C-alpha atoms as an extended CHARMM CRD file, in Angstrom:
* protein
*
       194  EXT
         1         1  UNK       CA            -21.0910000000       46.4050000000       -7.0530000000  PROA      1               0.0000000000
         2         2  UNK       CA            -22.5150000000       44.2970000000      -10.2320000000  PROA      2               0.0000000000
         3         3  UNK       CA            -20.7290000000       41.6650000000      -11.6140000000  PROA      3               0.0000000000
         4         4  UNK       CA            -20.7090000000       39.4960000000      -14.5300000000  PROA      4               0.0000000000
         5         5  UNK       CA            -20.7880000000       36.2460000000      -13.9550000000  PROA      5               0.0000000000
         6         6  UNK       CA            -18.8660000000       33.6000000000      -16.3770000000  PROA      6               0.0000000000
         7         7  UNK       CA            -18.7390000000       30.0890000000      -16.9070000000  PROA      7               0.0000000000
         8         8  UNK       CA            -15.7730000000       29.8560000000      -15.5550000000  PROA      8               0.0000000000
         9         9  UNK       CA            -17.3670000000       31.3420000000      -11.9790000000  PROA      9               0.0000000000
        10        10  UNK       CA            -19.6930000000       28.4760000000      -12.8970000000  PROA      10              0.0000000000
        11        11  UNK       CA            -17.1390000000       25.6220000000      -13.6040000000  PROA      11              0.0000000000
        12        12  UNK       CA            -15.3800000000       26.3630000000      -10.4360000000  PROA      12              0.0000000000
        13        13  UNK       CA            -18.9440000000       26.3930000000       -8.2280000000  PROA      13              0.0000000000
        14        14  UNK       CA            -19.8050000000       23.0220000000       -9.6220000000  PROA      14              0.0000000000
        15        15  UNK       CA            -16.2100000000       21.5140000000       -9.6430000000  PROA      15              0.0000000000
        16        16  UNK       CA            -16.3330000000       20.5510000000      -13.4400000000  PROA      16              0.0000000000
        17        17  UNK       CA            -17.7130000000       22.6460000000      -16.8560000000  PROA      17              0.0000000000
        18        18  UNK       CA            -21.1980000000       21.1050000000      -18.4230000000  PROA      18              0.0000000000
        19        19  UNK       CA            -22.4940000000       21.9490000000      -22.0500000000  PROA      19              0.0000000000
        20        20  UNK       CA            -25.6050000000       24.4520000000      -20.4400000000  PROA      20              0.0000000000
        21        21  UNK       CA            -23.0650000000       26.9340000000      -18.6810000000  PROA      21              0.0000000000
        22        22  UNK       CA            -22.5570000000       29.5270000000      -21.8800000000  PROA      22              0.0000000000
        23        23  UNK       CA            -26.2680000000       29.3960000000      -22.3900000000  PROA      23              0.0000000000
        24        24  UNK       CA            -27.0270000000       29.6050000000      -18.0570000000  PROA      24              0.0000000000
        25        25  UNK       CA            -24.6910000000       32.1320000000      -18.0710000000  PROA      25              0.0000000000
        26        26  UNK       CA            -26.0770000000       34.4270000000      -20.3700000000  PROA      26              0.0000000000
        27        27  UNK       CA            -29.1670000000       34.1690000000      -19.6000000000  PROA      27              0.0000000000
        28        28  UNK       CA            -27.8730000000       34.8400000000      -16.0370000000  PROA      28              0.0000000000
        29        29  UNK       CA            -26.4690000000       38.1290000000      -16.7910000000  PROA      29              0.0000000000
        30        30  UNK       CA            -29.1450000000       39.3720000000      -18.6980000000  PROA      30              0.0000000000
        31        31  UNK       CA            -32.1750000000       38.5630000000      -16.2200000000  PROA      31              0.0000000000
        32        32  UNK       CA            -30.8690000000       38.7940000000      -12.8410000000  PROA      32              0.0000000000
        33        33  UNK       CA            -30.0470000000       41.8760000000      -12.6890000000  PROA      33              0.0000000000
        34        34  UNK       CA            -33.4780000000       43.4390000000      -13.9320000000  PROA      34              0.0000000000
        35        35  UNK       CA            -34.4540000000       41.1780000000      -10.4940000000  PROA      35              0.0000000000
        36        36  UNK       CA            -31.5580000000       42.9840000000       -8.5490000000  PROA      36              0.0000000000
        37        37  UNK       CA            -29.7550000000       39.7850000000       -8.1770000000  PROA      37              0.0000000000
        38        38  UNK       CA            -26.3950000000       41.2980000000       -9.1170000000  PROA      38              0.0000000000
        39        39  UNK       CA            -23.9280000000       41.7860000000       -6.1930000000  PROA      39              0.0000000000
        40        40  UNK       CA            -20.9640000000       39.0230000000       -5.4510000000  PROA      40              0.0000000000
        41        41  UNK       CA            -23.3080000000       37.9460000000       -1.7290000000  PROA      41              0.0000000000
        42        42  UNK       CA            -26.6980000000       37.7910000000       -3.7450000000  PROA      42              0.0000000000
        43        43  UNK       CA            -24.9340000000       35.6240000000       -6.5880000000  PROA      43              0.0000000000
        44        44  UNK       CA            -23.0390000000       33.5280000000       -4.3720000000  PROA      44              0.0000000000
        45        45  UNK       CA            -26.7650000000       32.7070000000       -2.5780000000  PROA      45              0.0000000000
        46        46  UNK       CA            -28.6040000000       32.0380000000       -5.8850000000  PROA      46              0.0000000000
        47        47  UNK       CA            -25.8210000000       30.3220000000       -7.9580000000  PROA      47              0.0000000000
        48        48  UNK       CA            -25.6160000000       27.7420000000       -5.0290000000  PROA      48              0.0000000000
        49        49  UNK       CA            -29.3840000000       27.0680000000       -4.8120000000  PROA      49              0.0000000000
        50        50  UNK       CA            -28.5150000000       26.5950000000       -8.4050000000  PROA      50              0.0000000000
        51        51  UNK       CA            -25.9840000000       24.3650000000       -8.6400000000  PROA      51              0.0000000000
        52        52  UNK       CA            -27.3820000000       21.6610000000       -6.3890000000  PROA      52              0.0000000000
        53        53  UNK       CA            -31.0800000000       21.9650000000       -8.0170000000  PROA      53              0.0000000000
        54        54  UNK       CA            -29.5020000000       21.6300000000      -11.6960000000  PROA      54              0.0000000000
        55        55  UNK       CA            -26.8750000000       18.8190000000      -10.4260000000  PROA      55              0.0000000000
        56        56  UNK       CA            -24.3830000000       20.7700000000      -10.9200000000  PROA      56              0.0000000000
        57        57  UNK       CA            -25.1170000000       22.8170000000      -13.9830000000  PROA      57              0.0000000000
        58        58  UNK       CA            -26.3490000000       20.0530000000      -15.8520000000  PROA      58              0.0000000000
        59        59  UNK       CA            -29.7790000000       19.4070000000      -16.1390000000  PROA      59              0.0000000000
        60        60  UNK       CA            -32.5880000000       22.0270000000      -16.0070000000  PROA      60              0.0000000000
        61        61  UNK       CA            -35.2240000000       18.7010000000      -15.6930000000  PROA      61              0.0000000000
        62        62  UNK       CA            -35.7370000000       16.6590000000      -12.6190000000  PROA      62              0.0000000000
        63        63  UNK       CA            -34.2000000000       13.1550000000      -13.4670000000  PROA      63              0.0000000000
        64        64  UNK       CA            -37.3720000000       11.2290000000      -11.3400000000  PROA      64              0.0000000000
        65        65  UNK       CA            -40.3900000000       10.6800000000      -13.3610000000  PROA      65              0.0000000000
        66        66  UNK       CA            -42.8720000000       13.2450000000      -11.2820000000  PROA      66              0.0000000000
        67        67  UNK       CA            -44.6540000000       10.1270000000      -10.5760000000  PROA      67              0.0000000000
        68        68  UNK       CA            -44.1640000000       11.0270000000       -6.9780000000  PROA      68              0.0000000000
        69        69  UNK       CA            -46.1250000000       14.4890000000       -7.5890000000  PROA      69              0.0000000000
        70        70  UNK       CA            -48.8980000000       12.7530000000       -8.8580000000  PROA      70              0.0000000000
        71        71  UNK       CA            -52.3950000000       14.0300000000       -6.6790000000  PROA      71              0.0000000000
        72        72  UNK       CA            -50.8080000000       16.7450000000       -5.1880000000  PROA      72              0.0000000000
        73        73  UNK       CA            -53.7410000000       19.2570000000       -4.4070000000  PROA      73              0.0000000000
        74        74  UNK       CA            -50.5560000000       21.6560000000       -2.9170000000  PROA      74              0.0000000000
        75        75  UNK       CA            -49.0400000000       21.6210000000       -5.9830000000  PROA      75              0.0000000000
        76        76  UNK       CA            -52.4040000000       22.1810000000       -8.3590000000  PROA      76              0.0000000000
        77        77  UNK       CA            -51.8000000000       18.4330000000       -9.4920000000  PROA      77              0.0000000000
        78        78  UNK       CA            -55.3380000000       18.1320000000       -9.5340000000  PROA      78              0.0000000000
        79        79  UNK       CA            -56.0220000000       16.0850000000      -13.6270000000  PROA      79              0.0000000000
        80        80  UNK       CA            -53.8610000000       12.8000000000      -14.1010000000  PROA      80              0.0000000000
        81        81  UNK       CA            -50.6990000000       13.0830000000      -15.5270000000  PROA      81              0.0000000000
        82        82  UNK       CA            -50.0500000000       16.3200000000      -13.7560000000  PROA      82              0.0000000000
        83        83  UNK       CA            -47.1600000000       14.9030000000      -11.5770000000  PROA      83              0.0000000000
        84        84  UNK       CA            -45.8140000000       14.0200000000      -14.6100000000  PROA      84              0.0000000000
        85        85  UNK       CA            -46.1240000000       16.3810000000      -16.8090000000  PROA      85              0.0000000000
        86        86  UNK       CA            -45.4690000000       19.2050000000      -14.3160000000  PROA      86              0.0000000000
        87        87  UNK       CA            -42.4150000000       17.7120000000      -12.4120000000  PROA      87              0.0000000000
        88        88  UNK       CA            -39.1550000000       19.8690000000      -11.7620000000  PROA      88              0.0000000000
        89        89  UNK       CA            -37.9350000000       22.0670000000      -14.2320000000  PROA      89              0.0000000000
        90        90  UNK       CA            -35.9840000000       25.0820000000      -14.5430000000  PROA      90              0.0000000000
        91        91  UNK       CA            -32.9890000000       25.8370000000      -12.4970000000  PROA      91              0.0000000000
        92        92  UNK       CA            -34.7870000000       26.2710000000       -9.4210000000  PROA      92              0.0000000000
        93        93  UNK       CA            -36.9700000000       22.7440000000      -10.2500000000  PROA      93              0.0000000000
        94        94  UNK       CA            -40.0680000000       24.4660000000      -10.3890000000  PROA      94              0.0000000000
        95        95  UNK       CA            -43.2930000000       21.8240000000       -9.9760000000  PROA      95              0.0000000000
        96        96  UNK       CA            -46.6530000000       21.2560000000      -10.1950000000  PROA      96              0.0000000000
        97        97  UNK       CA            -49.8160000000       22.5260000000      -12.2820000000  PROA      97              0.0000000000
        98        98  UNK       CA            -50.3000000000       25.7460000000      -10.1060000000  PROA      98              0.0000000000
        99        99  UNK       CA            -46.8920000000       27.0510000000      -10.3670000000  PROA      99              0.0000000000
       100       100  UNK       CA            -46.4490000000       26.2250000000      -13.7740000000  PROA      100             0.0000000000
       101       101  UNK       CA            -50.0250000000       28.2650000000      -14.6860000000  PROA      101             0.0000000000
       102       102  UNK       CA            -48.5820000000       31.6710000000      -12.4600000000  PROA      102             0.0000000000
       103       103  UNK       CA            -45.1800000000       31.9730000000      -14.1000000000  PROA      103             0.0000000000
       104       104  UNK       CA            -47.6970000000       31.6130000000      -17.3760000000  PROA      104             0.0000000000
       105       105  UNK       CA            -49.9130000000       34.5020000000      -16.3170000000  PROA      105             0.0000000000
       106       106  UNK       CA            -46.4470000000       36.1160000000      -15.0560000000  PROA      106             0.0000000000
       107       107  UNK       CA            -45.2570000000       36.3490000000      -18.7850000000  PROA      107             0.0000000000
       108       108  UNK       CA            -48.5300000000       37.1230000000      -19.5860000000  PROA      108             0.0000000000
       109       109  UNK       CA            -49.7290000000       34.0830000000      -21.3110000000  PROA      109             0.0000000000
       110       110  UNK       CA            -52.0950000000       32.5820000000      -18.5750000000  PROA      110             0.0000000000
       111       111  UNK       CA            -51.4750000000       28.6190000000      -20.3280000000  PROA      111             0.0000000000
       112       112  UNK       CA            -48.0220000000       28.8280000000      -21.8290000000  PROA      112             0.0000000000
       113       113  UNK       CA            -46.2330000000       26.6740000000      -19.2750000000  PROA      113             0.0000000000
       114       114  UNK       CA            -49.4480000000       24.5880000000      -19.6260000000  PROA      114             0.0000000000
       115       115  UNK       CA            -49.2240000000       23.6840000000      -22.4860000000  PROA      115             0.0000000000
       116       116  UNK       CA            -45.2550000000       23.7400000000      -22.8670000000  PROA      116             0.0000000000
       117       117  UNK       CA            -43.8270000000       22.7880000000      -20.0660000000  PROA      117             0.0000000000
       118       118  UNK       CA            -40.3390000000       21.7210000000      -21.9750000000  PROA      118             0.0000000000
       119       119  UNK       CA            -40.7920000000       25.7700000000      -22.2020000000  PROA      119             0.0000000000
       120       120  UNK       CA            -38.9810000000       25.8060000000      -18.6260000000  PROA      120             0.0000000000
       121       121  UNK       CA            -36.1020000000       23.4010000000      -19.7430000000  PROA      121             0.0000000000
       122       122  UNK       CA            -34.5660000000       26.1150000000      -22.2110000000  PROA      122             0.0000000000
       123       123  UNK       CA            -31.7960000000       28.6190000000      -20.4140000000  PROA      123             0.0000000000
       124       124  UNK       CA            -33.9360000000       31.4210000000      -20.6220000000  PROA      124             0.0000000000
       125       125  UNK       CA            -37.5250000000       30.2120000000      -19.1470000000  PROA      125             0.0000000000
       126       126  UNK       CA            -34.9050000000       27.8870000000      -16.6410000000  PROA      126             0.0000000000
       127       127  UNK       CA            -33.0910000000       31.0800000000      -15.5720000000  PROA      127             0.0000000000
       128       128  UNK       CA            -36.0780000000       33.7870000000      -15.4970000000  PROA      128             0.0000000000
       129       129  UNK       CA            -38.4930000000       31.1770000000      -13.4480000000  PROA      129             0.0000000000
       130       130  UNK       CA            -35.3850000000       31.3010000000      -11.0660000000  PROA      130             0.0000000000
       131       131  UNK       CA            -35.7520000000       35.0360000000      -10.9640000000  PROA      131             0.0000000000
       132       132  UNK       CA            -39.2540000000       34.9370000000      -10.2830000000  PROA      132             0.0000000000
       133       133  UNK       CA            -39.3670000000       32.6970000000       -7.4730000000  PROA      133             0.0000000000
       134       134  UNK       CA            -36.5500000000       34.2960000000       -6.2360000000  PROA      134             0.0000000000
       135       135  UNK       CA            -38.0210000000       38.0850000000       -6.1340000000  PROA      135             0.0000000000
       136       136  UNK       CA            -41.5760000000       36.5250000000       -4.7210000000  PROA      136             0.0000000000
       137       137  UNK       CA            -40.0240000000       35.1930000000       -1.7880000000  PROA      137             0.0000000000
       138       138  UNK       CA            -37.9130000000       38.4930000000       -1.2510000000  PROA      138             0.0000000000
       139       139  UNK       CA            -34.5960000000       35.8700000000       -1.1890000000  PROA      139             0.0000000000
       140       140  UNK       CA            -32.3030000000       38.9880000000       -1.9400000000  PROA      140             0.0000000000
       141       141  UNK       CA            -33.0550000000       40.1730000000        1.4940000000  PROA      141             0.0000000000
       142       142  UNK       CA            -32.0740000000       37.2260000000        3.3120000000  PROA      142             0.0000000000
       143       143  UNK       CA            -29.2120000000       36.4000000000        0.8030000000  PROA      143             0.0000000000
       144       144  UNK       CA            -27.3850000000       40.6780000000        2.4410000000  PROA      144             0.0000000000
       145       145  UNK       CA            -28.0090000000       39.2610000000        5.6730000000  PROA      145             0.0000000000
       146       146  UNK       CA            -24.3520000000       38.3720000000        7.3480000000  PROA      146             0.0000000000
       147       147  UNK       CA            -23.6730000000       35.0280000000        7.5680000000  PROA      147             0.0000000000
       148       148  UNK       CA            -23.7140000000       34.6610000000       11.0510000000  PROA      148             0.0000000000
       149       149  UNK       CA            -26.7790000000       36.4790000000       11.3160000000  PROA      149             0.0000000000
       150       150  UNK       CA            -29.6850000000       34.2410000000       12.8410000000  PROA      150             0.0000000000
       151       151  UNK       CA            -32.9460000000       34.2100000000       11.0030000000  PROA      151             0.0000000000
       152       152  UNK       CA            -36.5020000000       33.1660000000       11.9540000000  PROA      152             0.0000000000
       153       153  UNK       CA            -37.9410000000       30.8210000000        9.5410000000  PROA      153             0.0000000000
       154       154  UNK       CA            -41.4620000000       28.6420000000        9.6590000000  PROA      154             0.0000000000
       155       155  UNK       CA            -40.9870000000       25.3270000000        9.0250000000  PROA      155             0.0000000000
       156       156  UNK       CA            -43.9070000000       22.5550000000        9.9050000000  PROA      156             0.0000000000
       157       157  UNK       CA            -45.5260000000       23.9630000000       12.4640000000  PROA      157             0.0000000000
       158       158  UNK       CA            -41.8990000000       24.9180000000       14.2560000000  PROA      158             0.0000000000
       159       159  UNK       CA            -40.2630000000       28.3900000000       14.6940000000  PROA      159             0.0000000000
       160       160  UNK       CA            -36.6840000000       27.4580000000       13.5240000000  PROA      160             0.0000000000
       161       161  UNK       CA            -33.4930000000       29.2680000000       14.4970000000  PROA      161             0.0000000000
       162       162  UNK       CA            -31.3100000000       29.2660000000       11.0590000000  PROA      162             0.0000000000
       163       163  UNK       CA            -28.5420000000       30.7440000000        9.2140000000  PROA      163             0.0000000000
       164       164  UNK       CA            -29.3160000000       33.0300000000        5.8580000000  PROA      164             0.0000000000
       165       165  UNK       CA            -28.5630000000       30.2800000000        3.6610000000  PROA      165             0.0000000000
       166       166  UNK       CA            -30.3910000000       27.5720000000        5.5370000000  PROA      166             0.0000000000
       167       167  UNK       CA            -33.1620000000       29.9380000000        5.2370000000  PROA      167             0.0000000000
       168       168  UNK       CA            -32.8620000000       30.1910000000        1.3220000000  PROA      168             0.0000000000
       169       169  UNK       CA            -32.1920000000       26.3680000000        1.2910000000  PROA      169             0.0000000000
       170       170  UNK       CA            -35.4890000000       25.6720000000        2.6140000000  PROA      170             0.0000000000
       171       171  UNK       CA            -37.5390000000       28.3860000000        0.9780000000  PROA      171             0.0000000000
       172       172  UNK       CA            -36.3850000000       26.7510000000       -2.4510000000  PROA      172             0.0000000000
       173       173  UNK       CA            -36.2220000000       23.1330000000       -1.1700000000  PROA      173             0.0000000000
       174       174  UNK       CA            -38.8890000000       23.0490000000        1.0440000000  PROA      174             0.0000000000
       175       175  UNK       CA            -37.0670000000       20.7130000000        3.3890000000  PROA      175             0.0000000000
       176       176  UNK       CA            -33.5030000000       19.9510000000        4.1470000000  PROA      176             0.0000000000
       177       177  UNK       CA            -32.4700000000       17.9540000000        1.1850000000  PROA      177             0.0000000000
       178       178  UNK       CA            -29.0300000000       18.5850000000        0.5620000000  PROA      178             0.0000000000
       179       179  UNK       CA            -28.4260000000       20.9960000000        3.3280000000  PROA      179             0.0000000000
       180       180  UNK       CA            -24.5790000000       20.5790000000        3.2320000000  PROA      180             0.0000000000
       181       181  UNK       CA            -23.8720000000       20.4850000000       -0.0470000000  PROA      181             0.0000000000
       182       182  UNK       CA            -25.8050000000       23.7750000000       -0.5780000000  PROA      182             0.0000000000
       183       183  UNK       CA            -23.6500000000       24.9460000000        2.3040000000  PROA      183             0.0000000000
       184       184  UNK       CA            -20.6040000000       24.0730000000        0.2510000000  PROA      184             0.0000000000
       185       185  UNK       CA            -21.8410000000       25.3840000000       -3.1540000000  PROA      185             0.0000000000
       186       186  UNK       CA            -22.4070000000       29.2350000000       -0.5430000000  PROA      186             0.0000000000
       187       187  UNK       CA            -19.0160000000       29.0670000000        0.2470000000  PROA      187             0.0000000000
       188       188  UNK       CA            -16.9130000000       28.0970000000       -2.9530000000  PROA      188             0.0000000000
       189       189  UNK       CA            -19.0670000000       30.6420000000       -4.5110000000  PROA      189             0.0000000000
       190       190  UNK       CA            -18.7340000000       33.5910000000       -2.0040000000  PROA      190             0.0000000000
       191       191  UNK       CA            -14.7040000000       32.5830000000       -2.5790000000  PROA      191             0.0000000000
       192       192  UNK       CA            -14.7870000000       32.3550000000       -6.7130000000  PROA      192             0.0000000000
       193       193  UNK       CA            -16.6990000000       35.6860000000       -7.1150000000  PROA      193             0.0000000000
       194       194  UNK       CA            -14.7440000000       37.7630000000       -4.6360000000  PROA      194             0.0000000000
């Protein structure tokens, strides 16, 4: 069963209503369904991955400088100034060089997040780069699994033994960085978009 999702589901995910949500949200409803992110259990996965990557709705830019990025051949951060220039953005955070350049040849302009990186900070870009990642890593599988359903999922060099939104929490995070609070963002959004 679709559903549209409003800024009030929003506001009551994040615990408090920021100036992005009306632009978020329509973005929201007009891309995520075209990936087939559009029933209450998929939603309630990606809108929590969300809301702890944007800080709660609020920013579609990471708040460190990138600096951290900087050299990092796993990212494509190969020039100087890449960490920088390519640090988190969208709602998802996207980084570095090499995923900038494929959501560029994605929209079919091979340099447009390469030269524009801001590009990601606008509600649409933020929202469809989401969408992207999100379909690539086939998260709308994982997201119809039950919750107590135990998944398999690789993480350095171990076999782990995790729950479905564990398992999204690490594909987007790529570590456990704010583990619980994604937890908690799952389950006030499975309850506000029942």
């Amino acid at each position: 069963m679709a559903i549209v999702i409003s800024t009030q589901h929003l506001a009551a995910i994040a615990g408090k209503e920021s100036k992005l949500m009306p632009d978020l949200v329509l973005w929201i409803n007009k891309l995520c369904p075209q990936y087939e992110i559009d029933s209450p259990q998929e939603y309630a996965h990606f809108l929590a991955q969300a809301c702890h990557e944007s800080d709660y709705f609020k920013t579609f830019k990471e708040y460190a400088t990138g600096a951290a990025y900087e050299g990092r051949a796993d990212l494509g951060n190969r020039k100087a100034g890449d960490g920088i220039r390519f640090k988190g953005r969208g709602i998802f955070q996207t980084t570095g060089r090499a995923n900038y350049l494929q959501l560029g040849i994605k929209k079919g302009h091979r340099d447009l997040f390469i030269n524009h990186p801001e590009y990601l900070e606008q509600a649409e870009y933020a929202v469809w780069s989401a969408c992207e990642y999100w379909a690539n890593k086939n998260l709308n599988d994982v997201a119809n699994h039950a919750d107590i359903d135990i998944l398999k999922k690789k993480y350095r060099g171990k076999v782990l033994d995790v729950s479905p939104v564990e398992f999204i929490s690490l594909t987007i995070n790529g570590g456990y960085n704010g583990i619980e609070e994604r937890k908690r963002f799952y389950a006030l959004a499975q309850r506000v978009l029942k």
